Tab-separated table of C-alpha atoms in Angstrom:
chain	number	residue	atom	x	y	z
A	82	HIS	CA	78.738	86.454	92.644
A	83	GLN	CA	76.840	83.085	92.004
A	84	GLU	CA	75.000	84.537	89.402
A	85	ASP	CA	78.163	85.957	87.539
A	86	PRO	CA	78.987	83.554	84.686
A	87	ALA	CA	82.568	83.973	84.954
A	88	TYR	CA	82.069	81.890	88.645
A	89	GLU	CA	80.539	78.826	86.611
A	90	ASN	CA	84.506	77.144	86.544
A	91	VAL	CA	84.967	77.790	90.357
A	92	ILE	CA	86.192	74.107	91.734
A	93	LEU	CA	86.331	75.105	95.307
A	94	HIS	CA	84.587	77.785	97.782
A	95	VAL	CA	86.637	78.155	100.835
A	96	VAL	CA	84.859	80.232	103.541
A	97	LEU	CA	85.455	80.861	107.380
A	98	VAL	CA	81.521	79.910	108.226
A	99	GLU	CA	79.198	78.075	105.676
A	100	ASP	CA	76.000	79.981	106.470
A	101	VAL	CA	74.738	79.707	102.959
A	102	PRO	CA	75.145	77.111	100.411
A	103	ILE	CA	76.332	78.077	96.983
A	104	PHE	CA	75.105	76.642	93.563
A	105	ARG	CA	76.106	76.800	89.937
A	106	ARG	CA	73.451	78.266	87.607
A	107	SER	CA	73.181	74.439	86.240
A	108	GLY	CA	71.975	73.341	90.203
A	109	ASP	CA	74.963	71.900	90.901
A	110	ARG	CA	76.289	72.612	94.629
A	111	ILE	CA	79.823	74.157	94.739
A	112	PRO	CA	82.181	72.019	97.301
A	113	CYS	CA	82.912	73.996	100.417
A	114	VAL	CA	85.688	73.808	102.880
A	115	GLU	CA	84.432	75.899	106.284
A	116	LEU	CA	87.781	76.925	107.758
A	117	SER	CA	85.903	77.548	111.519
A	118	GLY	CA	86.911	74.373	112.951
A	119	ARG	CA	90.521	74.247	111.485
A	120	ILE	CA	92.109	77.678	112.768
A	121	PRO	CA	92.968	77.774	116.269
A	122	ALA	CA	90.522	79.989	118.485
A	123	GLY	CA	93.271	82.068	119.815
A	124	LEU	CA	94.552	82.981	116.167
A	125	LEU	CA	90.785	83.975	115.576
A	126	ARG	CA	90.493	86.260	118.496
A	127	LYS	CA	93.881	87.669	117.256
A	128	PHE	CA	92.877	88.385	113.955
A	129	ARG	CA	89.025	90.024	115.653
A	130	GLN	CA	90.989	92.332	117.659
A	131	LEU	CA	93.204	93.351	115.012
A	132	ARG	CA	90.543	93.904	112.663
A	133	HIS	CA	88.392	95.950	114.643
A	134	THR	CA	91.004	98.298	116.210
A	135	LEU	CA	91.103	101.683	115.247
A	136	ALA	CA	94.856	102.413	115.738
A	137	PHE	CA	96.854	103.663	112.855
A	138	VAL	CA	99.063	100.662	113.286
A	139	PRO	CA	96.664	97.509	113.975
A	140	CYS	CA	99.427	95.629	115.726
A	141	GLN	CA	101.227	98.525	117.578
A	142	ALA	CA	100.451	97.467	120.977
A	143	GLU	CA	102.371	94.375	119.812
A	144	LEU	CA	105.875	95.868	118.729
A	145	PRO	CA	107.706	95.909	122.340
A	146	GLU	CA	107.351	92.240	122.274
A	147	VAL	CA	109.137	91.859	118.850
A	148	SER	CA	112.904	91.383	119.026
A	149	PRO	CA	114.969	94.104	117.128
A	150	LEU	CA	116.364	91.319	115.300
A	151	ILE	CA	113.355	89.814	113.817
A	152	LEU	CA	111.990	93.478	113.175
A	153	GLN	CA	115.125	94.245	111.146
A	154	SER	CA	115.246	90.936	108.980
A	155	TRP	CA	111.237	91.485	108.250
A	156	LEU	CA	112.083	94.852	107.224
A	157	ASP	CA	114.936	93.738	105.241
A	158	ARG	CA	113.012	91.089	103.424
A	159	LEU	CA	110.248	93.845	102.779
A	160	ALA	CA	112.465	96.144	100.915
A	161	VAL	CA	113.693	92.772	98.913
A	162	GLU	CA	109.816	92.208	98.156
A	163	ARG	CA	109.332	95.921	97.109
A	164	LEU	CA	112.245	95.757	94.989
A	165	GLU	CA	110.888	92.414	93.034
A	166	ALA	CA	107.549	94.161	92.858
A	167	LYS	CA	109.027	97.019	91.011
A	168	THR	CA	110.835	94.627	88.843
A	169	VAL	CA	107.800	93.040	87.623
A	170	GLN	CA	106.202	96.380	86.451
A	171	LEU	CA	109.434	96.913	84.518
A	172	GLU	CA	109.489	93.523	82.892
A	173	GLU	CA	106.096	94.285	81.631
A	174	CYS	CA	107.301	97.649	80.359
A	175	LEU	CA	110.052	96.042	78.861
A	176	GLU	CA	108.054	93.359	76.593
A	177	ALA	CA	105.834	96.225	75.534
A	178	CYS	CA	109.124	98.154	74.476
A	179	ARG	CA	110.141	94.811	72.363
A	180	HIS	CA	113.001	94.386	75.089
A	181	ASP	CA	114.505	97.876	73.955
A	182	TRP	CA	116.190	98.657	77.316
A	183	GLU	CA	116.677	102.279	76.524
A	184	GLU	CA	112.829	102.907	75.362
A	185	MET	CA	111.765	101.096	78.725
A	186	VAL	CA	114.030	103.407	80.918
A	187	TYR	CA	112.837	106.503	78.856
A	188	ARG	CA	109.124	105.506	79.590
A	189	GLU	CA	109.567	104.959	83.378
A	190	VAL	CA	111.652	107.924	84.155
A	191	GLY	CA	108.482	109.648	81.836
A	192	ARG	CA	106.073	108.063	84.150
A	193	CYS	CA	107.992	108.952	87.316
A	194	LEU	CA	108.006	112.436	86.693
A	195	GLY	CA	104.391	112.402	86.512
A	196	TYR	CA	104.570	111.671	90.183
A	197	SER	CA	101.202	109.457	91.200
A	198	VAL	CA	98.556	111.885	90.104
A	199	ASN	CA	100.201	112.385	86.570
A	200	SER	CA	102.091	108.717	86.354
A	201	GLN	CA	99.509	107.806	83.366
A	202	PRO	CA	99.241	110.548	81.125
A	203	PHE	CA	103.063	110.537	81.292
A	204	ALA	CA	102.780	106.820	80.638
A	205	TRP	CA	100.410	107.615	77.431
A	206	LEU	CA	102.777	110.393	76.427
A	207	THR	CA	105.906	108.279	76.142
A	208	ALA	CA	104.142	105.562	74.335
A	209	GLN	CA	102.843	107.828	71.653
A	210	LEU	CA	106.103	109.493	71.248
A	211	PRO	CA	108.514	106.792	71.001
A	212	LEU	CA	112.500	107.336	70.960
A	213	SER	CA	112.694	106.362	67.193
A	214	ILE	CA	111.077	109.844	66.539
A	215	VAL	CA	112.544	111.621	69.712
A	216	ARG	CA	116.088	110.831	68.398
A	217	ARG	CA	115.666	112.561	64.857
A	218	TYR	CA	115.411	115.890	66.820
A	219	ARG	CA	117.871	115.848	69.602
A	220	ASP	CA	120.186	118.773	67.878
A	221	ARG	CA	117.022	120.675	67.389
A	222	PRO	CA	115.643	122.242	70.697
A	223	LEU	CA	112.424	124.033	69.383
A	224	SER	CA	111.407	120.632	67.153
A	225	LEU	CA	111.871	118.416	70.440
A	226	GLU	CA	110.085	120.684	72.785
A	227	ALA	CA	107.262	120.963	70.334
A	228	LEU	CA	106.865	117.295	69.862
A	229	VAL	CA	107.080	117.127	73.980
A	230	PHE	CA	104.290	119.725	74.618
A	231	GLY	CA	102.002	118.795	71.564
A	232	GLN	CA	101.736	115.325	72.089
A	233	ALA	CA	100.775	116.409	75.653
A	234	GLY	CA	97.800	118.201	73.991
A	235	PHE	CA	99.074	121.637	75.604
A	236	LEU	CA	99.299	123.317	71.977
A	237	GLU	CA	95.696	123.036	71.005
A	238	ARG	CA	94.547	126.444	71.701
A	239	HIS	CA	95.176	130.230	70.944
A	240	PHE	CA	98.462	131.914	72.171
A	241	VAL	CA	99.517	135.511	72.480
A	242	GLU	CA	103.395	134.928	73.568
A	243	GLU	CA	106.080	134.015	70.843
A	244	TYR	CA	107.378	130.969	72.298
A	245	PRO	CA	104.167	129.015	72.391
A	246	GLN	CA	103.410	130.202	69.364
A	247	GLN	CA	106.839	129.030	67.766
A	248	LEU	CA	105.925	125.563	69.471
A	249	GLN	CA	102.344	125.167	67.756
A	250	ARG	CA	103.745	126.132	64.341
A	251	GLU	CA	106.457	123.355	64.632
A	252	TYR	CA	104.066	120.452	66.019
A	253	ARG	CA	101.650	121.320	63.430
A	254	PHE	CA	104.134	120.671	60.763
A	255	LEU	CA	105.431	117.279	62.922
A	256	GLN	CA	102.159	116.277	63.753
A	257	LYS	CA	101.607	115.933	59.896
A	258	LYS	CA	104.782	114.708	59.035
A	259	HIS	CA	104.609	111.570	61.547
A	260	HIS	CA	101.054	111.069	61.780
A	261	LEU	CA	100.709	111.983	65.493
A	262	GLN	CA	97.259	112.243	67.657
A	263	PRO	CA	97.942	114.410	70.648
A	264	LEU	CA	96.481	113.616	74.146
A	265	ASP	CA	93.298	115.424	75.654
A	266	PRO	CA	94.793	117.978	77.729
A	267	ALA	CA	92.250	117.353	80.254
A	268	VAL	CA	93.893	114.422	81.291
A	269	TRP	CA	96.629	116.067	82.902
A	270	LYS	CA	95.949	117.344	86.821
A	271	PHE	CA	96.711	120.697	88.286
A	272	ALA	CA	94.627	120.771	91.404
A	273	ARG	CA	95.541	120.583	94.836
A	274	MET	CA	99.222	120.746	93.487
A	275	ARG	CA	102.377	122.669	94.241
A	276	PRO	CA	103.152	124.777	91.074
A	277	ALA	CA	106.893	123.254	91.028
A	278	ASN	CA	105.078	120.281	90.351
A	279	PHE	CA	102.948	120.958	87.699
A	280	PRO	CA	102.875	118.808	84.730
A	281	THR	CA	103.892	121.571	82.597
A	282	LEU	CA	107.182	122.025	84.258
A	283	ARG	CA	107.708	118.212	84.423
A	284	LEU	CA	107.424	118.244	80.675
A	285	ALA	CA	109.835	120.832	80.263
A	286	GLN	CA	112.247	118.657	82.576
A	287	LEU	CA	111.752	115.728	80.153
A	288	ALA	CA	112.384	117.724	77.156
A	289	ALA	CA	115.418	118.928	78.470
A	290	LEU	CA	116.729	115.525	79.526
A	291	LEU	CA	116.217	114.454	76.067
A	292	LEU	CA	117.845	117.223	74.367
A	293	HIS	CA	121.013	117.056	76.988
A	294	ARG	CA	121.134	113.576	78.050
A	295	GLN	CA	121.749	110.685	75.799
A	296	HIS	CA	122.290	106.626	76.423
A	297	TRP	CA	120.221	106.972	79.332
A	298	LEU	CA	120.662	103.175	80.331
A	299	ALA	CA	124.556	103.232	79.928
A	300	ASN	CA	124.468	106.550	82.428
A	301	LEU	CA	122.150	105.304	84.945
A	302	LEU	CA	124.260	101.671	84.752
A	303	ASP	CA	127.417	103.725	85.526
A	304	ALA	CA	126.070	105.847	88.287
A	305	ASP	CA	127.372	104.591	91.766
A	306	SER	CA	125.587	107.157	94.205
A	307	PRO	CA	122.654	109.209	94.510
A	308	GLU	CA	124.707	112.443	93.851
A	309	ALA	CA	125.905	111.169	90.296
A	310	ILE	CA	122.283	110.272	89.553
A	311	ALA	CA	121.140	114.227	90.575
A	312	ASP	CA	123.843	115.130	88.276
A	313	PHE	CA	122.107	113.324	85.652
A	314	PHE	CA	118.729	115.116	86.061
A	315	GLU	CA	120.518	118.418	86.105
A	316	ALA	CA	119.053	119.510	82.715
A	317	GLU	CA	118.370	123.137	82.116
A	318	THR	CA	115.173	123.585	80.753
A	319	ASN	CA	114.016	126.200	78.454
A	320	PRO	CA	114.821	129.863	79.643
A	321	TYR	CA	110.711	130.206	79.209
A	322	TRP	CA	110.024	128.010	82.150
A	323	HIS	CA	112.430	130.009	84.308
A	324	TRP	CA	109.233	132.623	84.537
A	325	HIS	CA	106.157	130.414	83.866
A	326	TYR	CA	104.374	127.410	85.379
A	327	ARG	CA	102.156	127.095	82.643
A	328	PHE	CA	101.796	128.861	78.988
A	329	GLU	CA	101.566	132.618	79.221
A	330	GLN	CA	101.103	132.114	83.150
A	331	SER	CA	104.088	134.055	84.698
A	332	GLY	CA	105.025	134.085	88.307
A	333	LYS	CA	107.558	133.524	90.786
A	334	SER	CA	110.532	131.885	89.251
A	335	PRO	CA	110.194	128.053	89.800
A	336	PRO	CA	112.911	125.894	90.537
A	337	ARG	CA	115.446	125.382	87.943
A	338	HIS	CA	116.770	122.162	89.313
A	339	ALA	CA	115.995	118.795	90.068
A	340	GLY	CA	114.907	118.473	93.419
A	341	LEU	CA	116.497	115.897	96.326
A	342	GLY	CA	112.756	114.416	96.279
A	343	MET	CA	112.625	114.184	92.968
A	344	VAL	CA	115.604	112.171	92.692
A	345	GLY	CA	114.954	110.182	95.526
A	346	ARG	CA	111.766	109.049	93.768
A	347	GLN	CA	113.344	108.105	90.282
A	348	ILE	CA	116.052	106.083	92.532
A	349	VAL	CA	113.007	104.133	94.062
A	350	ASN	CA	110.810	103.997	91.590
A	351	VAL	CA	113.230	103.537	88.536
A	352	ILE	CA	116.974	103.394	88.979
A	353	ALA	CA	117.616	100.964	91.179
A	354	PRO	CA	114.700	98.572	90.024
A	355	VAL	CA	116.299	99.135	86.559
A	356	LEU	CA	119.660	97.932	87.877
A	357	PHE	CA	118.412	95.133	89.865
A	358	LEU	CA	116.548	93.900	86.545
A	359	TYR	CA	119.413	94.643	84.170
A	360	GLY	CA	121.816	92.992	86.531
A	361	GLN	CA	119.296	89.941	86.955
A	362	ARG	CA	118.927	89.329	83.206
A	363	LYS	CA	122.647	89.587	82.828
A	364	GLU	CA	123.907	87.748	85.576
A	365	GLN	CA	125.768	90.866	87.017
A	366	LYS	CA	125.241	90.382	91.262
A	367	ARG	CA	127.328	93.834	91.391
A	368	LEU	CA	124.326	95.598	89.506
A	369	GLN	CA	122.247	93.999	91.894
A	370	GLN	CA	124.008	95.261	95.181
A	371	ARG	CA	124.310	98.476	93.196
A	372	ALA	CA	120.934	98.995	93.566
A	373	LEU	CA	120.549	97.821	97.027
A	374	ASP	CA	123.342	100.168	97.795
A	375	LEU	CA	121.818	102.934	96.101
A	376	LEU	CA	118.518	102.907	98.111
A	377	GLU	CA	120.461	102.494	101.627
A	378	ALA	CA	122.282	105.748	100.550
A	379	LEU	CA	118.970	107.440	100.235
A	380	PRO	CA	117.860	109.427	103.416
A	381	PRO	CA	113.944	108.693	104.638
A	382	GLU	CA	111.463	110.849	103.936
A	383	ASP	CA	109.990	113.350	106.510
A	384	ASN	CA	106.054	112.980	106.162
A	385	ARG	CA	103.419	112.103	108.826
A	386	ILE	CA	103.581	108.539	108.238
A	387	ILE	CA	107.533	108.258	108.847
A	388	ARG	CA	106.872	110.213	112.176
A	389	TYR	CA	103.972	108.209	113.460
A	390	TRP	CA	106.301	105.094	113.037
A	391	ARG	CA	109.088	106.800	114.802
A	392	GLN	CA	106.836	107.533	117.308
A	393	LEU	CA	106.220	103.612	117.671
A	394	GLY	CA	110.050	103.382	118.233
A	395	ILE	CA	110.620	102.182	114.296
A	396	MET	CA	113.273	104.582	113.308
A	397	PRO	CA	113.499	104.196	109.101
A	398	ALA	CA	117.381	104.370	108.241
A	399	THR	CA	116.791	104.918	104.561
A	400	ALA	CA	113.965	106.189	102.096
A	401	PHE	CA	113.141	102.422	100.956
């Protein structure tokens, strides 16, 4: 990268072994610090051993030598660091929302509904469909659903069934009224996904929450248990989605209620970090503690990675 102009401002080159001197384009040699003689040999051997191991967890052979107290302290610290890292993302979103907490919660809940594969399209959608528009149609289900699906780009085709036709007509009117530009429907991913997690169903859930739940921030600040948060997300979708996974594609009745997995993801990725950040900003330690309590109340997931850690003697007590 010495040919990259962006590296012209480098003031020090730090390497393990300086095998080749590095020069700026002007011909000046960049000062270098070689670490090979400054690191204990035993530490280097351990580094190389861990780096080249094929084990799932490189340090798993060393785990029996770690005291339970040190291990638990480390895990507790990792949990706090993870929560702090998530609050950094929330702070960036809060800044983008001009410090409107309600708007920030709306965007982050939407992002989380998309799981990892569709989180970005949900982020684009909620940014292009702000609460300032949504609030005007909370007493008009057809209009609000048309806004959600229309902005997502799912109403840009020909339909035979009456419900999507109604949505399409309503969206065309609202699109002109609010000067809206829909997303390209190609940004939404359906491949290798369980139908219950299709973005169309998640969008229906978002529309239901917008219709049936107001004052999201206040509701979530008052929630003191995973069960209370699950109640918040129990918003009934339009009956059309009781028998469809996608527009004009019917099938076995999809789940009508928020699953424990979805609620758990919302707590881990949105609710607890929001509580922690809000408590931090407002100097309310009880909210920060409630965030930690919520995370500790969530049971651990059951997946391949968790099962492997259990085989190594690390028994997760919570989902965080």
